[in-house]
GROMACS .gro file of C-alpha atoms in nm:
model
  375
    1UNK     CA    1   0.002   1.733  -1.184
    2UNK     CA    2  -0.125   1.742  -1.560
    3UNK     CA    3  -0.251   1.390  -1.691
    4UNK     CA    4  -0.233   1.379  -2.072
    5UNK     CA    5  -0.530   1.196  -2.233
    6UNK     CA    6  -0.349   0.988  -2.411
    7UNK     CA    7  -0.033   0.761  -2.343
    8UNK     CA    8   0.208   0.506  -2.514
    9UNK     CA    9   0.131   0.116  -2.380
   10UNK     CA   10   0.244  -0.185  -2.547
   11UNK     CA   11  -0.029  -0.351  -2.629
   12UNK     CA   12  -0.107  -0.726  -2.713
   13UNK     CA   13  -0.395  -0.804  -2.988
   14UNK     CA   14  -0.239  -1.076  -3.173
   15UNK     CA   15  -0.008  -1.351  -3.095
   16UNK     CA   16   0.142  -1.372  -3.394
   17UNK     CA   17   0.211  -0.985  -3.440
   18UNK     CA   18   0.310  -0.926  -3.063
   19UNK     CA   19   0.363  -0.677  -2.877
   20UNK     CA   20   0.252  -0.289  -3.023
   21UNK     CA   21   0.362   0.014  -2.896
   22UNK     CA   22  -0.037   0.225  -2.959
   23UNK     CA   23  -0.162   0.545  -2.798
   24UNK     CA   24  -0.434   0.454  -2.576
   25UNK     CA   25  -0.644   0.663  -2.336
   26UNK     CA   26  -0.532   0.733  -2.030
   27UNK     CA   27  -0.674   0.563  -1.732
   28UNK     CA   28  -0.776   0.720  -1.419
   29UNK     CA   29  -0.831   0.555  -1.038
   30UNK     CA   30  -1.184   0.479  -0.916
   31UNK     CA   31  -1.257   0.405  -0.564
   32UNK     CA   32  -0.946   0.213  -0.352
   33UNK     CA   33  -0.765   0.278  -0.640
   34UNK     CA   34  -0.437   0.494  -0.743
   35UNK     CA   35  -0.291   0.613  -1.072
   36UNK     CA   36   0.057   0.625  -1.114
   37UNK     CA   37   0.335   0.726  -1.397
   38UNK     CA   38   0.551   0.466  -1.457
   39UNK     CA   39   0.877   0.494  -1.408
   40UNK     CA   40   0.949   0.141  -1.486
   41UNK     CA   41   0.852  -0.207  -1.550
   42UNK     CA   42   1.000  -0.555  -1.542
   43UNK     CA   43   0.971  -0.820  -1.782
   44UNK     CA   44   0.899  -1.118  -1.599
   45UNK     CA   45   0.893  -1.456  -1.728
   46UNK     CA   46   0.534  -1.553  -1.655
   47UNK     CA   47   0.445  -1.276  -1.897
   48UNK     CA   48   0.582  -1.512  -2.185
   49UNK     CA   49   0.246  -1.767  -2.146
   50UNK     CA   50   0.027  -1.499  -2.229
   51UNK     CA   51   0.229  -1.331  -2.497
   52UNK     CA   52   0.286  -1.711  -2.695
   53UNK     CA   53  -0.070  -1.826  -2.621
   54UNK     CA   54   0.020  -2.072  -2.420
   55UNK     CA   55  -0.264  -1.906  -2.127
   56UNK     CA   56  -0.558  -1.751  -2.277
   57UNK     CA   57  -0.572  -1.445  -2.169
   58UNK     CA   58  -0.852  -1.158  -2.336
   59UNK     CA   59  -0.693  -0.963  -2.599
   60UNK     CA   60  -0.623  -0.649  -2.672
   61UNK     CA   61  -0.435  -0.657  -2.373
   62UNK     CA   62  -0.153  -0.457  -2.191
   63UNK     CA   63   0.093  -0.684  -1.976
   64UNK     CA   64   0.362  -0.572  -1.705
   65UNK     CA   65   0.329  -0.688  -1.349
   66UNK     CA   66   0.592  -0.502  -1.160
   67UNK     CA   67   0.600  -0.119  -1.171
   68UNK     CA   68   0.753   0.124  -0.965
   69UNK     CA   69   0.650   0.486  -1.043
   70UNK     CA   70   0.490   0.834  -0.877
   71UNK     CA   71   0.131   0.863  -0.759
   72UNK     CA   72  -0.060   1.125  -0.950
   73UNK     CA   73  -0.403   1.092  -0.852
   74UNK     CA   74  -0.609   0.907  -0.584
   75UNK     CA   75  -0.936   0.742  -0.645
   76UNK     CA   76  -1.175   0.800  -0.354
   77UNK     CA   77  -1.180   0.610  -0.043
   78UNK     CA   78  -0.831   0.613   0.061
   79UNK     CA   79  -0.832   0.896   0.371
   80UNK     CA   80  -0.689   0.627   0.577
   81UNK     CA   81  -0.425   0.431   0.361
   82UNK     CA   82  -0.116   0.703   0.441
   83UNK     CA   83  -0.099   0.746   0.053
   84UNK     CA   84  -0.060   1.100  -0.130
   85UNK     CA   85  -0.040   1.244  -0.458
   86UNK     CA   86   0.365   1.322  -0.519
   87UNK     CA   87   0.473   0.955  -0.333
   88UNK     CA   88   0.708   0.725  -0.520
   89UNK     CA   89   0.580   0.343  -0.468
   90UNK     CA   90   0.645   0.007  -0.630
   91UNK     CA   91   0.359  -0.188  -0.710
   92UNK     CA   92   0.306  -0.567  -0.609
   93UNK     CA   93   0.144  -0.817  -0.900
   94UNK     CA   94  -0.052  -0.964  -0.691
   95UNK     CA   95  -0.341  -0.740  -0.621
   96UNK     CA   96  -0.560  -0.803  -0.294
   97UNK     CA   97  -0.912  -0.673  -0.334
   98UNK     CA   98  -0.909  -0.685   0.088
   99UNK     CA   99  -1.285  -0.776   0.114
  100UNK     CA  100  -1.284  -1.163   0.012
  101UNK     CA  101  -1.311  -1.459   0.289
  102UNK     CA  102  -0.923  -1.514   0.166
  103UNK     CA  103  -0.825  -1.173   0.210
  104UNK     CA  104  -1.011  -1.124   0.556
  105UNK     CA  105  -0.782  -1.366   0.665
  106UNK     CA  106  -0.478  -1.243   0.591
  107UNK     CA  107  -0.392  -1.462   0.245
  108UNK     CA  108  -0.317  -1.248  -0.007
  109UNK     CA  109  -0.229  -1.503  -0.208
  110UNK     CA  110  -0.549  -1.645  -0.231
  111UNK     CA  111  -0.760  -1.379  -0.328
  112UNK     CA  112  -1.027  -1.486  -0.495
  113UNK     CA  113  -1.145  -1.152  -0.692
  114UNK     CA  114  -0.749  -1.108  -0.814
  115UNK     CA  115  -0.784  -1.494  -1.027
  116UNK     CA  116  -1.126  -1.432  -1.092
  117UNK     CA  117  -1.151  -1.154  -1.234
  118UNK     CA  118  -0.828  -1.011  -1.328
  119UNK     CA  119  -0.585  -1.297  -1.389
  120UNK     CA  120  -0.898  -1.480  -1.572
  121UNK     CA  121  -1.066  -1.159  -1.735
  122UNK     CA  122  -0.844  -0.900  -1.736
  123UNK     CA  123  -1.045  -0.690  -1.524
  124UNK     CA  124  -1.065  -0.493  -1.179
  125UNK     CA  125  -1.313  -0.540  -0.898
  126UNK     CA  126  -1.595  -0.361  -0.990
  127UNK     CA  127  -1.569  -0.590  -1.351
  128UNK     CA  128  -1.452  -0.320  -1.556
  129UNK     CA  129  -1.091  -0.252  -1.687
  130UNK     CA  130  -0.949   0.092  -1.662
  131UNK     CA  131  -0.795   0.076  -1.990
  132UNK     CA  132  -0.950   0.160  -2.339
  133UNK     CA  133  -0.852   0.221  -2.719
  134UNK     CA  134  -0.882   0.574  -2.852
  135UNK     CA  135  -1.222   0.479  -2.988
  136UNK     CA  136  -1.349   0.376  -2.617
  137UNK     CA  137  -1.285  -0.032  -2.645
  138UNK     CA  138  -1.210  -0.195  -2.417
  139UNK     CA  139  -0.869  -0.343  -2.348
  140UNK     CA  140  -0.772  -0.604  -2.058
  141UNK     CA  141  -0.538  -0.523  -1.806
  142UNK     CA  142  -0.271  -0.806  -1.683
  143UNK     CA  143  -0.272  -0.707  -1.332
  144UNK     CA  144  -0.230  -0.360  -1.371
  145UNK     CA  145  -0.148  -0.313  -1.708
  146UNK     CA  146   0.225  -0.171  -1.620
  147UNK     CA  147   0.389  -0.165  -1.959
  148UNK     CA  148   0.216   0.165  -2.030
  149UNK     CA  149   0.345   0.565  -1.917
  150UNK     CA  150   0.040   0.530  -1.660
  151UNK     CA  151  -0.118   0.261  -1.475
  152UNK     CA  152  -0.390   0.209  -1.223
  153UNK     CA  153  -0.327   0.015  -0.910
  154UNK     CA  154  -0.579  -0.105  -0.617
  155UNK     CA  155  -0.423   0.079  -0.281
  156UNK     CA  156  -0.399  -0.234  -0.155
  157UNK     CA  157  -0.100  -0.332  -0.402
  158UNK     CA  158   0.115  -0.051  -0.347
  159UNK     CA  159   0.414   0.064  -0.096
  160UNK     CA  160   0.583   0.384  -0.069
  161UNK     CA  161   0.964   0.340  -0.206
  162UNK     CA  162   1.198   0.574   0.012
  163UNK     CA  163   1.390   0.862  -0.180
  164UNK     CA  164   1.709   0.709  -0.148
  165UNK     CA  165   1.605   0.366  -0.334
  166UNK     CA  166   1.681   0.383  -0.739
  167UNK     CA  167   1.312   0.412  -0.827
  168UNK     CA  168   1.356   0.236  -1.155
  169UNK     CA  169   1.542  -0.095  -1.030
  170UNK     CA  170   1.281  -0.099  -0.764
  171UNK     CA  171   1.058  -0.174  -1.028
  172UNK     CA  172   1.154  -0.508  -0.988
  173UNK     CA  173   1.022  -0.557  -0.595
  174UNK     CA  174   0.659  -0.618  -0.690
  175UNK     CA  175   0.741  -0.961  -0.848
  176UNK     CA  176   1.092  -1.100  -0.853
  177UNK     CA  177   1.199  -1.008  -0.479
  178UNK     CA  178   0.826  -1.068  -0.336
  179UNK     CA  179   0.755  -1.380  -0.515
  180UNK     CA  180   1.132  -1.467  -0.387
  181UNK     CA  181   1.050  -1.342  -0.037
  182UNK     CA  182   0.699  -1.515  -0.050
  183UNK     CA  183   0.865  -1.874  -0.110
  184UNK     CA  184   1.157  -1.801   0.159
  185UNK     CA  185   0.948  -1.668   0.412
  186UNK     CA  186   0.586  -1.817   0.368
  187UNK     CA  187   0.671  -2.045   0.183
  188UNK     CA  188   0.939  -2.266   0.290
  189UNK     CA  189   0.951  -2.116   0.637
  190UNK     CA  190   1.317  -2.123   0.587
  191UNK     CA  191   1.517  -2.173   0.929
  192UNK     CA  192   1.822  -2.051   1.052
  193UNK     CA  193   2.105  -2.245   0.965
  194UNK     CA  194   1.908  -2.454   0.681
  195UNK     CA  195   2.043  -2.556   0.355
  196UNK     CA  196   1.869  -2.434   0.013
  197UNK     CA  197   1.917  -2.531  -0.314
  198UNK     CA  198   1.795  -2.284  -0.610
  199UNK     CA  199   1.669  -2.431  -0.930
  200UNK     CA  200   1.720  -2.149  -1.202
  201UNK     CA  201   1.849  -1.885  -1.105
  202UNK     CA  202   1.674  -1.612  -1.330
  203UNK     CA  203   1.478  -1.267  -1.151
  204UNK     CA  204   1.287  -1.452  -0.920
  205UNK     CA  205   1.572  -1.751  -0.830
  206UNK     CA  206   1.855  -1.445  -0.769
  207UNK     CA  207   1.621  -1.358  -0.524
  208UNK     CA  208   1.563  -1.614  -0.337
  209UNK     CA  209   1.950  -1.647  -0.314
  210UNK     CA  210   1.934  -1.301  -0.139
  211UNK     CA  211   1.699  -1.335   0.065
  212UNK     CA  212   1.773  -1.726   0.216
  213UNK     CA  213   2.139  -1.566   0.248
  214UNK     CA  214   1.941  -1.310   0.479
  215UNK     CA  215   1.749  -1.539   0.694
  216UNK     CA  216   2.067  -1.725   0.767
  217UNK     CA  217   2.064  -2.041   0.512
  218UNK     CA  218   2.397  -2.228   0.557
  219UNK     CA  219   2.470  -2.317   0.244
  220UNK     CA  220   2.285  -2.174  -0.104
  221UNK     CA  221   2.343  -2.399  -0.381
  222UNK     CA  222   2.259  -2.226  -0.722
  223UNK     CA  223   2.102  -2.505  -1.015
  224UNK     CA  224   2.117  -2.384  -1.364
  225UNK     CA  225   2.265  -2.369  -1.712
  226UNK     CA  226   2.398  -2.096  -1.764
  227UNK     CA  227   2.741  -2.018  -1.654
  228UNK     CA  228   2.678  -1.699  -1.684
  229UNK     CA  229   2.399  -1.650  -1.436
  230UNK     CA  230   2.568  -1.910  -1.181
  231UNK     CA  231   2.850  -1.675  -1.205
  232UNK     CA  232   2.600  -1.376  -1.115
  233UNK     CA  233   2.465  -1.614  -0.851
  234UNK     CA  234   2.769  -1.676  -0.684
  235UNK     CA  235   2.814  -1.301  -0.623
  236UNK     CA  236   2.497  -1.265  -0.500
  237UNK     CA  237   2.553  -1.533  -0.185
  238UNK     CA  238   2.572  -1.865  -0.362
  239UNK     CA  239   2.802  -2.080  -0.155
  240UNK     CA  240   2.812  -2.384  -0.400
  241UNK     CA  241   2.683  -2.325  -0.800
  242UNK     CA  242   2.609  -2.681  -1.036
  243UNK     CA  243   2.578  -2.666  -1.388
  244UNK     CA  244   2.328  -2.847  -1.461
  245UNK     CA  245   2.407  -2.974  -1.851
  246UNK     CA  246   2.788  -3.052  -1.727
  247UNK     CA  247   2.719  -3.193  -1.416
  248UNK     CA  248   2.495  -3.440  -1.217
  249UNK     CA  249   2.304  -3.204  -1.017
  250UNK     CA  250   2.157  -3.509  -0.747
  251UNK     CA  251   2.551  -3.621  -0.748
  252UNK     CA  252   2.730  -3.261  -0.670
  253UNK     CA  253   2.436  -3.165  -0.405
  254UNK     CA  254   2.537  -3.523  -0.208
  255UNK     CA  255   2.914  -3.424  -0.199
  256UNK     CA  256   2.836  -3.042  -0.102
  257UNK     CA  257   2.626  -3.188   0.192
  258UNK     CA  258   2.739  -3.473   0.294
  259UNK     CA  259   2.544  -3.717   0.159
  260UNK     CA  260   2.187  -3.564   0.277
  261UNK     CA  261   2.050  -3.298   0.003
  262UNK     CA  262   1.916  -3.006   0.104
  263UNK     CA  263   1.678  -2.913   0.304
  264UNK     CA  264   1.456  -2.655   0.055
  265UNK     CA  265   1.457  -2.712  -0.253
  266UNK     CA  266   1.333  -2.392  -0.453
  267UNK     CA  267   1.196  -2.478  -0.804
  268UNK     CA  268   1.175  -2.127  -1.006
  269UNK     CA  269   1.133  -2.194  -1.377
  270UNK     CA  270   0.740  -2.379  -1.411
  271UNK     CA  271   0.898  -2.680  -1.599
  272UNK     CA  272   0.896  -3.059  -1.544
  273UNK     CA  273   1.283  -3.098  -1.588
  274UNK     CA  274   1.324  -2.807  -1.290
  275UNK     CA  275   1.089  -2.982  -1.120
  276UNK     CA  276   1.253  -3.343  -1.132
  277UNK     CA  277   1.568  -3.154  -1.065
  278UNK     CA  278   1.473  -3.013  -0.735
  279UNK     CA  279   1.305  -3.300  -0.599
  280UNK     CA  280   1.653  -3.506  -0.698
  281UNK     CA  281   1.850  -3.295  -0.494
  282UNK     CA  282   1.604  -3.270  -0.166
  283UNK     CA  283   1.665  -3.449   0.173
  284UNK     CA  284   1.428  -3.705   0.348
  285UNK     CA  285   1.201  -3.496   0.505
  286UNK     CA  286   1.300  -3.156   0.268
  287UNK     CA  287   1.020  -2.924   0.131
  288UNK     CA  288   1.014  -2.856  -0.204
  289UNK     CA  289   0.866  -2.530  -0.314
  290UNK     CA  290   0.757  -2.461  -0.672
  291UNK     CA  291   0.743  -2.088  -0.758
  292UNK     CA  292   0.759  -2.088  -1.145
  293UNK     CA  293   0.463  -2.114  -1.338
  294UNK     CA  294   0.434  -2.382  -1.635
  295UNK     CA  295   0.312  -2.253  -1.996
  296UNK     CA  296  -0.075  -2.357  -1.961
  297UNK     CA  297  -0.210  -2.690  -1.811
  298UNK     CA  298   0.151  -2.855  -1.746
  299UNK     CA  299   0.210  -3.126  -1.532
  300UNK     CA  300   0.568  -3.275  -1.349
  301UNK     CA  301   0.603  -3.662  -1.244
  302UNK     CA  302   0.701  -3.724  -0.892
  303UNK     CA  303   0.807  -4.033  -0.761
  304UNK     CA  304   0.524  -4.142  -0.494
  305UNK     CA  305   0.730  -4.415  -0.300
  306UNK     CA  306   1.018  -4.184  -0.255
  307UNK     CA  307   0.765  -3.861  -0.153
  308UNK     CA  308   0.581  -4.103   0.062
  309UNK     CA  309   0.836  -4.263   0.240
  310UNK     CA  310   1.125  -4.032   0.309
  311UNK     CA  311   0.854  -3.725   0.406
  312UNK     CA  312   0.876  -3.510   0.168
  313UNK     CA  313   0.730  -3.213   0.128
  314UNK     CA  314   0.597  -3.023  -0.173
  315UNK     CA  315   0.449  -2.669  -0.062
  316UNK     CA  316   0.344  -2.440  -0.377
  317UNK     CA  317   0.468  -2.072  -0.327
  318UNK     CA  318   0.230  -1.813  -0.566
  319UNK     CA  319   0.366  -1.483  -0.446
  320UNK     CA  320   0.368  -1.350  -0.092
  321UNK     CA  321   0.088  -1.212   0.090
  322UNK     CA  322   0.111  -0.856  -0.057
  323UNK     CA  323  -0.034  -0.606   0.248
  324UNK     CA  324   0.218  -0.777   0.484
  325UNK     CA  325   0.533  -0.861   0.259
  326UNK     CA  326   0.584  -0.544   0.002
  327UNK     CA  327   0.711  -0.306   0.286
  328UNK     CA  328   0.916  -0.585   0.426
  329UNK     CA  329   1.081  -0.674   0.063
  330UNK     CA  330   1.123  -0.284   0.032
  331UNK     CA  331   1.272  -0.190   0.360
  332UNK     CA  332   1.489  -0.520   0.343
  333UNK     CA  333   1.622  -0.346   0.005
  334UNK     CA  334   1.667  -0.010   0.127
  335UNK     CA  335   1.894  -0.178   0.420
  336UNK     CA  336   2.089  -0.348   0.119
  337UNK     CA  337   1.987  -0.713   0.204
  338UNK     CA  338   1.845  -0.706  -0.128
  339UNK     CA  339   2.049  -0.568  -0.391
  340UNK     CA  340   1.753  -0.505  -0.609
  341UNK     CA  341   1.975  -0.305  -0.841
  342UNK     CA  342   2.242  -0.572  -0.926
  343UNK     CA  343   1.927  -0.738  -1.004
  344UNK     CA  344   1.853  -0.562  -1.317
  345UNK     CA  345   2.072  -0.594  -1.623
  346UNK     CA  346   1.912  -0.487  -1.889
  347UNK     CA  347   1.722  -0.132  -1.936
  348UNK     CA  348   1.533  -0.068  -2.266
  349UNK     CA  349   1.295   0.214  -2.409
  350UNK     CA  350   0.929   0.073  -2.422
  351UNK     CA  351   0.948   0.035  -2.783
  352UNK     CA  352   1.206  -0.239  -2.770
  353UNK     CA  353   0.975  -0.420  -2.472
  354UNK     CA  354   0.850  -0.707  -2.747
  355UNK     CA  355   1.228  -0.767  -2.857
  356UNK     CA  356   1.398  -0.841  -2.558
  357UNK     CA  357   1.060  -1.066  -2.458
  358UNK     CA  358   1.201  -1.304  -2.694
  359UNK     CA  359   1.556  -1.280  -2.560
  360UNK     CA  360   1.424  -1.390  -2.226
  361UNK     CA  361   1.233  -1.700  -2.374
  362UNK     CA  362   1.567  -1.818  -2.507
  363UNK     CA  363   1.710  -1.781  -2.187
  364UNK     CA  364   1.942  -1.472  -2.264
  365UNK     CA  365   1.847  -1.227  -2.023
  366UNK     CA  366   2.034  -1.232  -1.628
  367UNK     CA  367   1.839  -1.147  -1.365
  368UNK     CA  368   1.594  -0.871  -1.483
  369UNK     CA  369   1.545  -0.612  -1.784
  370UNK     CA  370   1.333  -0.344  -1.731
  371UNK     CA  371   1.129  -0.116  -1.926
  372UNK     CA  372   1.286   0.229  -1.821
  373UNK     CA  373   1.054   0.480  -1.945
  374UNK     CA  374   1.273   0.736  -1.895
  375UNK     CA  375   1.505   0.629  -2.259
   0.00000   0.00000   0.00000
């Protein structure tokens, strides 16, 4: 396939200006690594820290975390990884460098070179970034840098999408339904039969609906406060839905279960009122998992006495374990537990990418808009 030297990226350099659609060089795979053309990218919440400076992140920079697109070229070293040149594959955020004590053992989520290096420096494993202005600087890639016509991602990261999956909602696998599966399945270690509350009910929390609905949950409560997106909720498996600016969430989660609260709480915003939320609405001896990520160095209150002495459980979700998980989140999509494309709402030319950021920090996007770089 022919590989322009140039492509389009949106690119951050300054917080105030945001987001720049700029012609950039085009990067190319070293070793364990692949390139592929975007076909899409979501625009996940977490994105908003760096992009308002509330996480310092090296600038110039080029965000988007959850890609789907076409492998065009291999780095070298990956004879035995089953992946070709021609293959369509969505791309997981969080990027195992599969050498690390973490990694060895199976954690994904922990690994060590991924927050080192790229989540601190905007980098790749070997230190460098694959990205660069025209004039050869250097610019930092948030995992791999998917808001851009090409990206390079570590092997490790990536899973082949059937043919029959919409490539371009599938987009939307490598963060919102892994993170989602990550906190149902790792996570929570959600039991047949269970009861689940969901505390915002964005990309990510529309997930976990799905997917708790999948591993049998009993009753799926969806928090939030928007009527809107409880009225999405509720059509994606929500038994119960609580408004949380109307009504008294702790109040209407005692009369949907008898007086108890749930058993899993899922907290998926990364704020303290979510937080106090979930832990209001929790049973003695519930786990509480917090997927959402606060803007910087944030901190929520929790009541020791009541943690203490009715045994709960708080059990921080980052992700999934990405070797393991993708292909599971993928296949359970292709079988249509996952309706990954109800999922996405919104699709928008790269050029309107910085826009409809803002329209998700007021809280005005459902479920997921993606960058379709196909418009």
């Amino acid at each position: 396939m022919t590989i322009p030297e140039t492509m389009k990226a949106a690119v951050l350099r300054d917080v105030e200006k945001g987001l720049e659609v700029n012609e950039i060089r085009t990067p190319h795979p070293k070793a364990g690594e692949v390139l592929i053309k975007v076909a899409a990218c979501g625009l996940c919440h977490s994105d908003l820290h760096v992009i308002g400076g509330a996480i310092d992140f090296p600038k110039p920079c080029v965000l988007g975390h959850e890609v789907a697109g076409q492998i065009v070229e291999l780095g070298e070293g990956n004879e035995h990884t089953g992946l070709e040149v021609g293959q369509y594959v969505s791309g997981a955020f969080l990027m195992p460098c599969g050498q690390c004590e973490a990694c060895a053992s199976g954690r994904d989520d922990l690994c060590a070179p991924f927050f080192d290096l790229n989540r601190l420096q905007g980098k790749l494993y070997d230190g460098t970034t694959r990205l660069a202005d025209l004039d050869g600087s250097e610019i930092a890639m948030y995992s791999m840098g998917g808001l851009a016509e090409y990206a390079v991602v570590p092997s490790t990261s990536v899973a082949v999408v059937p043919e029959s999956m919409d490539l371009v909602s599938s987009a939307i696998i490598g963060c919102a339904a892994m993170t989602a599966y990550g906190a149902v399945r790792r996570g929570a270690d959600l039991h047949f039969g269970e009861s689940v509350a969901v505390v915002a009910t964005g990309g990510v929390g529309s997930n976990i609906i799905q997917i708790a609905k999948a591993f049998g949950a009993s009753q799926i409560v969806a928090i939030d406060i928007s009527d809107d997106k409880l009225a999405s909720a509720k059509e994606l498996g929500a038994t119960d839905v609580i408004n949380s600016v109307t009504q008294d969430a702790r109040a209407e989660i005692l009369k949907i279960t008898g007086g108890k609260g749930v058993d899993v709480a899922f907290e998926a915003l990364g704020r303290p009122e979510t937080w106090t939320t979930a832990l209001d609405v929790l049973k003695d001896g519930g786990r509480m998992v917090p997927i959402g990520l606060g803007a910087g160095v944030q901190t929520a209150q929790v009541e020791i006495n009541r943690l203490v002495r009715r045994s709960q459980h708080i059990l921080g979700s980052y992700g999934a374990r990405t070797r393991q998980d993708l292909p599971e989140v993928i296949r359970m999509a292709d079988l249509g537990m996952i309706d990954y494309q109800k999922i996405v709402t919104k699709r928008i030319p790269l050029e309107e990418a910085g826009a409809t950021y803002k329209l998700l920090s007021q809280g005005k996007v459902r479920g997921r808009a993606v960058v379709d770089m196909s418009l």
